[in-house]
Each structure stands twice: as structure tokens, then as C-alpha cells.
């Protein structure tokens, strides 16, 4: 599965940095149309997480994942067939649906195949994914330097091919054993009470709601920082992509070592404290970057990127352990699908919130930091109450032989 993650993210890195340019320079869409297309497809993708989780509790996980991967490949290739705005919007929405579903299914596969070592497994997988992002992004930068229509076609086709390759590799993976109580198409049904419903689990829904706020580091790093550099600081514009490279490098080298600090649900909950602190330092540094000369701005932005990346890694580690622990084992797919809504909702609403923060200026960053600190405190209390009340635990997972 690690090779699958690498190839998948190389393909994603090829396309994501070029998608907006493809829609404007090749397809001839206006900036407003591109914004609508990406916004609508992002909203459509929100449904992918719970839908994929629901299906994974009823059918073989690897087959559902392959379906999502093939769906993404077909949606991308369909973009080559038209420059019609409506059709491109539909194809992009279908691709986004598959993308968000695939992300949840990959996490669910990791949880089932790694068992009690899931934290380290997820950290390694995230490290490999970031390495793939970096490789794909660098290849895309070189290709975009050519600037021809065929270069853009090559990036799109390259991403589609990556999905086809990972689908073929996923078919070769053994089906991981589902937690006790989950019946898939590859298992004999057994009499059992109706599985827990995450939509009726108020505590888990509140946990997911707090997660939406804590996923904001993604929007801050990818949207907020470049816009802030251009509009509010004297730092050179070329600093923005360099800070993203720094983010990828830090994740590659630091994510696995940090994973040892979340070996239990209690230790994962404790990580919310340094998470809040790191995010606050990042926001304070963003505020400071708007004052002083060029070098002062560059230094402050460097501190902000480092602090926000640590917040990202801490949240990734804590979120993974807590979401799996709080999920009912007999409905693990459905629960993780609902949890996936947090990331999907952030992708849609996060950029809007971050642009509002930028419009507010330095006070906006202080307000955002206060919001994250309050959210960390609320989630810590919620998790403590849930663990104390239910004593949830994740049963050991038997790994299927390959």
C-alpha cells in the first residue's frame, strides 16, 4: 500500500498545481468559471467520504477502493473530451467524489491492516505521500515551463495513468480482515444487532465538527500564506513555493518520529496542547511578517511555515488515533467516512475563511489562533469524556496474508 500511496501522490502532484491553469489557458474558462468549478466540485466531494465508508462496511474494501480509483481516472480523461463548462463541472465533481472517497478508504485500509501499530503505519504512509507530492510537483514545474497545450495534456494524462496503475496494484492486495461485527461481501453473514450509526452518535459528530477547524492548517499553508506574502508583506513572491517545499521536507523527515508521541488515545489527546501552541506561534509570526523590511518578513514567514507544519503533523497524528479509537468497531467504515467530512468541509470552506482572515489583516490571524486554541480545548474535553464514559478500545486486527 505504500507504493500505491507514492504513485498516487506523484500523479496528484503532477495535476493539482496545473489544474487551474489548464482550465483557463487550455479549456478557455474565465477565472470566475474556474472558481465555480472548483467550488462546486469541492462541495460534491463532501459526499464521497461517508458514501465510501458506508460501502466499505458492506463490500470488500479493496474492491470499493479500486472503484474509487478508476472513477478518478475516468473523470480526468473525460476532461480531455470537452471544453464545455457544464460538462467539465460534472466531470470534476465526479472526480472529487472519488478523491474524497479514496482518501477515507485508504485510511480505513491502513487501520485494518496495521492493527495496534496503526499510528506508525499511518505516519510512514503520510511521509511517503508527501514525498510523492514533492516529486510530482517538481515534475509539473518542469513541464509547465514548456507552456504548450500538449504539456498540460501530458500532466492530466499522467495523473489519470497514476490512478490506473494504483487500481491495478490495489487489486493485488489481500483483503484486510474487518473488525468484529463488520460483514462485507467476502465474509459469511452472521446474526447481529444493527450496527451503531455515526449520524446518531452526538459525541462523534461533535468531535468531527471540531476536526473541521483543526484541519485549517491545510488552507493556511496552501492558500493563506501565498496570498499573505503577495498582498501584506515585502517578501519576494518566489518565497511561497519554497515554503511549500519546506513543508513537504519537514513532513518527510519528522512525521514518523512524531508518531511515537501518540501511541495511546490518551497521549494523542495530550498532543492537542502543543498543537494549539504551534498554530498560535504560526499565526503570530504571520502577523509579524507584515511589519518591518524584507528580511524581517522572510524570517517571520519562515517561522510561521515551520510552526504551522508542526501543527499539521501533530494534528495528523492525534486525529488518526482518536478517530479510529472513537469509531465503533462494528461500523468502522461508516464512522471514518463521517470523520472524513471534516477534511472535505475544510477544503470547501477553509479557503473562504482564510481569505476573510487576510482581509481582516493582523487581527484576523489573532482571531484565527484564538479559535483554534478554543477548539483544541473543546476537543480535549470531549475526548476525555467519551473515553471515560465508554472505555472505547480498538480490537486487535488480524493481518491477511499476502
Short mmCIF file of C-alpha atoms in Angstrom, two decimals:
data_model
loop_
_atom_site.label_atom_id
_atom_site.label_comp_id
_atom_site.label_asym_id
_atom_site.label_seq_id
_atom_site.Cartn_x
_atom_site.Cartn_y
_atom_site.Cartn_z
CA UNK A 1 0.00 0.00 0.00
CA UNK A 2 2.97 2.34 0.49
CA UNK A 3 3.94 2.03 -3.17
CA UNK A 4 0.33 2.77 -4.03
CA UNK A 5 0.43 5.92 -1.88
CA UNK A 6 3.66 7.08 -3.54
CA UNK A 7 2.44 6.58 -7.11
CA UNK A 8 -0.95 8.11 -6.30
CA UNK A 9 0.57 11.30 -4.85
CA UNK A 10 3.11 11.65 -7.65
CA UNK A 11 0.18 11.74 -10.05
CA UNK A 12 -1.72 14.18 -7.85
CA UNK A 13 1.33 16.42 -7.61
CA UNK A 14 1.54 16.47 -11.41
CA UNK A 15 -2.02 17.73 -11.83
CA UNK A 16 -3.03 19.80 -8.83
CA UNK A 17 -0.61 22.64 -9.47
CA UNK A 18 -1.65 22.81 -13.12
CA UNK A 19 -5.42 22.28 -12.88
CA UNK A 20 -6.45 25.95 -12.61
CA UNK A 21 -4.06 26.90 -15.42
CA UNK A 22 -5.41 24.09 -17.61
CA UNK A 23 -8.98 25.27 -17.16
CA UNK A 24 -8.08 28.86 -18.09
CA UNK A 25 -5.31 28.53 -20.70
CA UNK A 26 -6.37 25.29 -22.42
CA UNK A 27 -10.12 24.99 -21.82
CA UNK A 28 -10.67 28.76 -22.12
CA UNK A 29 -12.75 29.17 -18.95
CA UNK A 30 -12.90 32.52 -17.17
CA UNK A 31 -11.46 33.00 -13.71
CA UNK A 32 -15.00 33.14 -12.31
CA UNK A 33 -15.91 29.87 -14.03
CA UNK A 34 -12.79 28.19 -12.65
CA UNK A 35 -13.74 29.34 -9.16
CA UNK A 36 -17.26 27.98 -9.54
CA UNK A 37 -15.99 24.70 -10.98
CA UNK A 38 -13.55 24.10 -8.14
CA UNK A 39 -16.02 25.23 -5.50
CA UNK A 40 -18.85 23.03 -6.74
CA UNK A 41 -16.60 20.01 -7.21
CA UNK A 42 -15.30 20.52 -3.68
CA UNK A 43 -18.85 20.53 -2.31
CA UNK A 44 -19.68 17.40 -4.32
CA UNK A 45 -16.62 15.70 -2.88
CA UNK A 46 -18.01 16.08 0.64
CA UNK A 47 -20.44 13.24 -0.06
CA UNK A 48 -17.61 10.93 -1.08
CA UNK A 49 -16.29 10.31 2.43
CA UNK A 50 -19.46 8.99 4.15
CA UNK A 51 -20.57 7.14 1.00
CA UNK A 52 -17.24 5.31 0.72
CA UNK A 53 -17.24 4.46 4.43
CA UNK A 54 -20.77 3.10 4.21
CA UNK A 55 -19.90 0.89 1.22
CA UNK A 56 -16.69 -0.36 2.87
CA UNK A 57 -18.73 -1.85 5.71
CA UNK A 58 -20.81 -3.85 3.22
CA UNK A 59 -18.44 -4.84 0.40
CA UNK A 60 -14.77 -5.89 0.17
CA UNK A 61 -12.70 -2.82 0.98
CA UNK A 62 -10.13 -3.29 -1.77
CA UNK A 63 -12.85 -3.55 -4.44
CA UNK A 64 -14.54 -0.36 -3.25
CA UNK A 65 -11.15 1.41 -3.27
CA UNK A 66 -10.41 0.21 -6.82
CA UNK A 67 -13.79 1.54 -7.92
CA UNK A 68 -12.96 4.97 -6.48
CA UNK A 69 -9.54 4.97 -8.17
CA UNK A 70 -10.97 4.00 -11.56
CA UNK A 71 -13.66 6.67 -11.15
CA UNK A 72 -10.97 9.32 -10.69
CA UNK A 73 -9.07 8.14 -13.77
CA UNK A 74 -12.18 8.19 -15.96
CA UNK A 75 -13.24 11.62 -14.71
CA UNK A 76 -9.84 13.07 -15.58
CA UNK A 77 -9.75 11.52 -19.04
CA UNK A 78 -13.27 12.82 -19.66
CA UNK A 79 -11.92 16.37 -19.27
CA UNK A 80 -9.91 15.79 -22.44
CA UNK A 81 -13.08 15.27 -24.45
CA UNK A 82 -14.67 18.68 -23.96
CA UNK A 83 -14.19 22.37 -23.17
CA UNK A 84 -17.87 22.79 -22.30
CA UNK A 85 -18.17 24.39 -18.86
CA UNK A 86 -21.16 22.34 -17.70
CA UNK A 87 -19.61 19.02 -18.71
CA UNK A 88 -16.26 19.92 -17.17
CA UNK A 89 -18.04 20.85 -13.95
CA UNK A 90 -19.80 17.46 -13.88
CA UNK A 91 -16.58 15.54 -14.59
CA UNK A 92 -14.67 17.50 -11.94
CA UNK A 93 -17.42 16.84 -9.37
CA UNK A 94 -17.32 13.10 -10.12
CA UNK A 95 -13.54 13.12 -9.77
CA UNK A 96 -13.78 14.97 -6.44
CA UNK A 97 -16.32 12.42 -5.21
CA UNK A 98 -13.87 9.63 -5.99
CA UNK A 99 -10.95 11.53 -4.47
CA UNK A 100 -12.57 12.11 -1.08
CA UNK A 101 -13.90 8.55 -1.01
CA UNK A 102 -10.48 7.16 -1.88
CA UNK A 103 -8.84 9.10 0.95
CA UNK A 104 -11.20 7.61 3.54
CA UNK A 105 -10.84 4.11 2.12
CA UNK A 106 -7.05 4.33 2.22
CA UNK A 107 -7.19 5.36 5.89
CA UNK A 108 -9.61 2.54 6.62
CA UNK A 109 -7.33 0.02 4.90
CA UNK A 110 -4.42 1.28 7.00
CA UNK A 111 -6.45 0.89 10.20
CA UNK A 112 -7.46 -2.67 9.37
CA UNK A 113 -4.12 -3.93 8.10
CA UNK A 114 -1.84 -2.33 10.72
CA UNK A 115 -3.79 -3.11 13.88
CA UNK A 116 -2.22 -1.76 17.05
CA UNK A 117 0.73 -0.33 15.06
CA UNK A 118 -1.61 1.94 13.12
CA UNK A 119 -0.02 5.21 14.28
CA UNK A 120 3.42 4.38 12.91
CA UNK A 121 1.92 2.85 9.75
CA UNK A 122 -0.09 6.00 9.08
CA UNK A 123 2.95 8.20 9.75
CA UNK A 124 5.06 6.22 7.28
CA UNK A 125 2.27 6.38 4.71
CA UNK A 126 1.94 10.13 5.15
CA UNK A 127 5.70 10.53 4.76
CA UNK A 128 5.64 8.55 1.52
CA UNK A 129 2.65 10.57 0.30
CA UNK A 130 4.45 13.87 0.87
CA UNK A 131 7.49 12.56 -0.95
CA UNK A 132 5.21 11.71 -3.87
CA UNK A 133 3.68 15.18 -3.77
CA UNK A 134 7.14 16.74 -3.95
CA UNK A 135 8.26 14.52 -6.86
CA UNK A 136 5.07 15.20 -8.82
CA UNK A 137 5.19 18.92 -8.07
CA UNK A 138 8.78 19.25 -9.28
CA UNK A 139 7.98 17.31 -12.45
CA UNK A 140 4.95 19.55 -13.03
CA UNK A 141 7.05 22.68 -12.57
CA UNK A 142 9.48 21.50 -15.24
CA UNK A 143 6.65 20.56 -17.61
CA UNK A 144 4.81 23.84 -17.07
CA UNK A 145 7.99 25.63 -18.09
CA UNK A 146 7.32 24.30 -21.60
CA UNK A 147 3.92 26.00 -21.52
CA UNK A 148 2.33 24.24 -24.51
CA UNK A 149 -1.14 22.76 -24.69
CA UNK A 150 0.34 19.30 -25.07
CA UNK A 151 2.35 19.81 -21.89
CA UNK A 152 -0.89 20.38 -19.98
CA UNK A 153 -2.44 17.34 -21.63
CA UNK A 154 0.60 15.33 -20.54
CA UNK A 155 0.13 16.32 -16.89
CA UNK A 156 -3.55 15.43 -16.94
CA UNK A 157 -2.92 12.08 -18.62
CA UNK A 158 -0.05 11.39 -16.23
CA UNK A 159 -2.38 11.76 -13.25
CA UNK A 160 -5.02 9.56 -14.89
CA UNK A 161 -2.40 6.88 -15.60
CA UNK A 162 -1.28 7.01 -11.96
CA UNK A 163 -4.84 6.19 -10.86
CA UNK A 164 -4.99 3.29 -13.30
CA UNK A 165 -1.67 1.93 -12.02
CA UNK A 166 -2.68 2.16 -8.35
CA UNK A 167 -6.00 0.49 -9.16
CA UNK A 168 -4.12 -2.43 -10.71
CA UNK A 169 -1.81 -2.63 -7.68
CA UNK A 170 -4.72 -2.44 -5.24
CA UNK A 171 -6.32 -5.45 -6.95
CA UNK A 172 -3.21 -7.42 -5.94
CA UNK A 173 -3.58 -6.50 -2.26
CA UNK A 174 -5.15 -9.02 0.10
CA UNK A 175 -8.44 -8.01 1.64
CA UNK A 176 -7.77 -6.93 5.26
CA UNK A 177 -9.92 -8.51 7.94
CA UNK A 178 -12.68 -6.19 9.09
CA UNK A 179 -13.26 -5.56 12.81
CA UNK A 180 -15.60 -7.91 14.62
CA UNK A 181 -19.18 -7.29 13.62
CA UNK A 182 -18.48 -5.87 10.16
CA UNK A 183 -19.83 -8.06 7.38
CA UNK A 184 -18.55 -7.48 3.86
CA UNK A 185 -19.27 -9.22 0.61
CA UNK A 186 -16.28 -11.54 1.19
CA UNK A 187 -17.50 -12.80 4.58
CA UNK A 188 -20.31 -15.05 5.74
CA UNK A 189 -23.13 -13.06 7.32
CA UNK A 190 -23.77 -13.64 10.99
CA UNK A 191 -26.78 -12.71 13.08
CA UNK A 192 -26.09 -9.46 14.84
CA UNK A 193 -27.78 -6.39 16.19
CA UNK A 194 -27.94 -3.34 13.91
CA UNK A 195 -24.50 -1.66 13.85
CA UNK A 196 -24.06 1.73 15.55
CA UNK A 197 -24.98 4.72 13.42
CA UNK A 198 -22.42 7.56 13.47
CA UNK A 199 -25.13 10.03 12.41
CA UNK A 200 -26.87 9.34 15.73
CA UNK A 201 -23.66 9.48 17.76
CA UNK A 202 -23.74 13.05 19.06
CA UNK A 203 -20.30 12.89 20.66
CA UNK A 204 -18.66 11.63 17.48
CA UNK A 205 -20.42 14.27 15.38
CA UNK A 206 -19.17 16.97 17.76
CA UNK A 207 -15.66 15.51 17.50
CA UNK A 208 -15.89 15.66 13.71
CA UNK A 209 -17.10 19.27 13.89
CA UNK A 210 -14.04 20.27 15.94
CA UNK A 211 -11.83 18.44 13.44
CA UNK A 212 -13.05 20.74 10.66
CA UNK A 213 -11.45 23.70 12.43
CA UNK A 214 -8.21 21.83 13.16
CA UNK A 215 -7.77 20.86 9.50
CA UNK A 216 -7.39 24.58 8.67
CA UNK A 217 -3.61 24.32 8.62
CA UNK A 218 -4.05 22.99 5.07
CA UNK A 219 -5.87 26.11 3.86
CA UNK A 220 -3.49 28.42 5.74
CA UNK A 221 -0.39 26.86 4.20
CA UNK A 222 -1.70 26.39 0.66
CA UNK A 223 -3.95 29.43 0.27
CA UNK A 224 -3.39 31.88 3.10
CA UNK A 225 0.39 32.03 3.10
CA UNK A 226 0.88 32.70 -0.64
CA UNK A 227 -1.85 35.37 -0.64
CA UNK A 228 -0.47 36.98 2.53
CA UNK A 229 3.04 37.08 1.05
CA UNK A 230 1.79 38.85 -2.07
CA UNK A 231 -0.66 41.28 -0.50
CA UNK A 232 0.63 42.04 3.01
CA UNK A 233 4.41 41.62 3.13
CA UNK A 234 7.54 42.83 1.37
CA UNK A 235 8.85 39.27 0.98
CA UNK A 236 9.62 38.09 -2.57
CA UNK A 237 6.75 36.23 -4.21
CA UNK A 238 9.04 33.30 -5.02
CA UNK A 239 9.20 32.51 -1.30
CA UNK A 240 5.72 30.93 -1.41
CA UNK A 241 6.63 27.74 -3.33
CA UNK A 242 9.86 27.41 -1.33
CA UNK A 243 7.88 27.36 1.91
CA UNK A 244 5.66 24.60 0.48
CA UNK A 245 8.79 22.58 -0.32
CA UNK A 246 9.93 23.16 3.26
CA UNK A 247 6.56 21.86 4.45
CA UNK A 248 6.94 18.65 2.42
CA UNK A 249 10.53 18.11 3.57
CA UNK A 250 9.58 18.55 7.23
CA UNK A 251 6.75 16.04 6.94
CA UNK A 252 9.03 13.51 5.22
CA UNK A 253 11.64 13.70 7.98
CA UNK A 254 9.54 14.44 11.08
CA UNK A 255 6.16 12.71 10.74
CA UNK A 256 7.36 9.22 11.69
CA UNK A 257 9.40 10.34 14.76
CA UNK A 258 6.43 12.37 16.00
CA UNK A 259 4.12 9.35 15.72
CA UNK A 260 5.62 7.77 18.85
CA UNK A 261 4.01 10.51 20.94
CA UNK A 262 0.51 9.20 20.12
CA UNK A 263 0.82 5.53 20.96
CA UNK A 264 -2.40 5.62 23.03
CA UNK A 265 -5.64 7.63 22.84
CA UNK A 266 -4.63 9.49 26.00
CA UNK A 267 -1.25 10.52 24.60
CA UNK A 268 -2.92 11.51 21.31
CA UNK A 269 -5.27 13.74 23.26
CA UNK A 270 -2.29 15.34 25.02
CA UNK A 271 -0.88 16.38 21.62
CA UNK A 272 -3.71 18.91 21.35
CA UNK A 273 -1.76 21.18 23.72
CA UNK A 274 1.40 21.57 21.58
CA UNK A 275 -0.86 21.64 18.51
CA UNK A 276 -2.62 24.74 19.82
CA UNK A 277 0.71 26.28 20.77
CA UNK A 278 2.31 25.64 17.37
CA UNK A 279 -0.68 27.05 15.49
CA UNK A 280 -0.65 30.15 17.70
CA UNK A 281 3.07 30.72 17.09
CA UNK A 282 2.43 30.38 13.35
CA UNK A 283 -0.36 32.96 13.41
CA UNK A 284 1.71 35.39 15.50
CA UNK A 285 4.57 35.03 13.02
CA UNK A 286 2.19 35.70 10.12
CA UNK A 287 1.12 38.88 11.87
CA UNK A 288 4.74 39.93 12.47
CA UNK A 289 5.63 39.35 8.80
CA UNK A 290 3.55 42.36 7.77
CA UNK A 291 5.85 44.69 9.73
CA UNK A 292 9.47 45.61 9.02
CA UNK A 293 11.65 45.12 5.98
CA UNK A 294 12.10 42.27 3.55
CA UNK A 295 14.44 40.17 5.67
CA UNK A 296 12.27 40.56 8.74
CA UNK A 297 9.27 39.42 6.69
CA UNK A 298 11.16 36.42 5.28
CA UNK A 299 12.32 35.38 8.75
CA UNK A 300 8.82 35.68 10.22
CA UNK A 301 7.29 33.72 7.34
CA UNK A 302 9.91 31.00 7.77
CA UNK A 303 8.99 30.72 11.45
CA UNK A 304 5.30 30.66 10.51
CA UNK A 305 5.80 27.87 7.97
CA UNK A 306 7.76 25.75 10.45
CA UNK A 307 5.26 26.28 13.28
CA UNK A 308 2.22 25.61 11.08
CA UNK A 309 3.83 22.48 9.65
CA UNK A 310 4.41 21.17 13.17
CA UNK A 311 0.76 21.91 13.92
CA UNK A 312 -0.20 19.99 10.77
CA UNK A 313 1.89 16.94 11.75
CA UNK A 314 0.68 16.95 15.35
CA UNK A 315 -2.94 17.14 14.23
CA UNK A 316 -2.47 14.39 11.66
CA UNK A 317 -1.06 12.08 14.33
CA UNK A 318 -3.65 12.89 17.00
CA UNK A 319 -6.58 12.91 14.58
CA UNK A 320 -5.71 9.49 13.18
CA UNK A 321 -5.50 7.79 16.57
CA UNK A 322 -8.55 9.49 18.05
CA UNK A 323 -10.82 8.98 15.04
CA UNK A 324 -10.09 5.24 14.92
CA UNK A 325 -10.39 4.86 18.69
CA UNK A 326 -13.70 6.70 18.91
CA UNK A 327 -15.19 4.80 15.96
CA UNK A 328 -17.38 1.83 16.78
CA UNK A 329 -15.52 -1.25 15.55
CA UNK A 330 -18.58 -2.89 14.02
CA UNK A 331 -19.25 0.24 11.92
CA UNK A 332 -15.69 1.44 11.46
CA UNK A 333 -16.09 2.35 7.81
CA UNK A 334 -19.22 4.41 8.42
CA UNK A 335 -17.59 6.24 11.34
CA UNK A 336 -14.39 7.06 9.47
CA UNK A 337 -16.49 8.12 6.50
CA UNK A 338 -18.30 10.64 8.68
CA UNK A 339 -14.98 11.78 10.10
CA UNK A 340 -13.77 12.34 6.54
CA UNK A 341 -16.40 15.08 6.25
CA UNK A 342 -14.16 17.30 8.37
CA UNK A 343 -11.36 17.34 5.82
CA UNK A 344 -13.80 17.66 2.91
CA UNK A 345 -15.66 20.55 4.52
CA UNK A 346 -12.37 22.31 5.24
CA UNK A 347 -11.37 22.01 1.60
CA UNK A 348 -14.57 23.79 0.59
CA UNK A 349 -14.90 26.36 3.35
CA UNK A 350 -11.31 26.70 4.52
CA UNK A 351 -10.12 28.96 1.67
CA UNK A 352 -13.11 31.26 2.24
CA UNK A 353 -12.33 31.57 5.95
CA UNK A 354 -8.63 32.13 5.33
CA UNK A 355 -9.28 34.85 2.75
CA UNK A 356 -11.57 36.53 5.28
CA UNK A 357 -8.72 36.38 7.82
CA UNK A 358 -6.38 38.01 5.29
CA UNK A 359 -8.93 40.73 4.57
CA UNK A 360 -9.09 41.48 8.32
CA UNK A 361 -5.32 41.91 8.47
CA UNK A 362 -3.19 41.09 11.57
CA UNK A 363 -6.23 40.96 13.89
CA UNK A 364 -7.62 38.23 11.67
CA UNK A 365 -4.66 35.96 12.40
CA UNK A 366 -5.03 36.56 16.12
CA UNK A 367 -8.71 35.68 15.92
CA UNK A 368 -7.93 32.51 13.97
CA UNK A 369 -5.36 31.46 16.59
CA UNK A 370 -7.88 32.04 19.38
CA UNK A 371 -10.43 29.94 17.52
CA UNK A 372 -8.02 27.01 17.14
CA UNK A 373 -6.98 27.18 20.81
CA UNK A 374 -10.64 27.12 21.88
CA UNK A 375 -11.32 24.21 19.52
CA UNK A 376 -8.39 22.20 20.90
CA UNK A 377 -9.67 22.77 24.44
CA UNK A 378 -13.19 21.71 23.45
CA UNK A 379 -11.99 18.60 21.63
CA UNK A 380 -9.74 17.60 24.55
CA UNK A 381 -12.66 17.79 26.95
CA UNK A 382 -14.95 15.94 24.56
CA UNK A 383 -12.48 13.11 24.01
CA UNK A 384 -11.75 12.79 27.73
CA UNK A 385 -15.46 12.48 28.48
CA UNK A 386 -16.00 9.96 25.68
CA UNK A 387 -13.09 7.76 26.70
CA UNK A 388 -14.11 7.86 30.36
CA UNK A 389 -17.78 7.15 29.67
CA UNK A 390 -17.46 4.36 27.12
CA UNK A 391 -13.93 2.99 27.61
CA UNK A 392 -13.75 2.52 23.86
CA UNK A 393 -10.92 0.40 22.60
CA UNK A 394 -9.91 -0.89 19.18
CA UNK A 395 -9.69 -4.68 18.99
CA UNK A 396 -6.56 -6.22 17.53
CA UNK A 397 -6.65 -6.58 13.75
CA UNK A 398 -5.51 -9.78 12.11
CA UNK A 399 -3.45 -9.04 9.03
CA UNK A 400 -4.37 -11.04 5.95
CA UNK A 401 -1.54 -12.99 4.39
CA UNK A 402 -0.29 -11.64 1.05
#
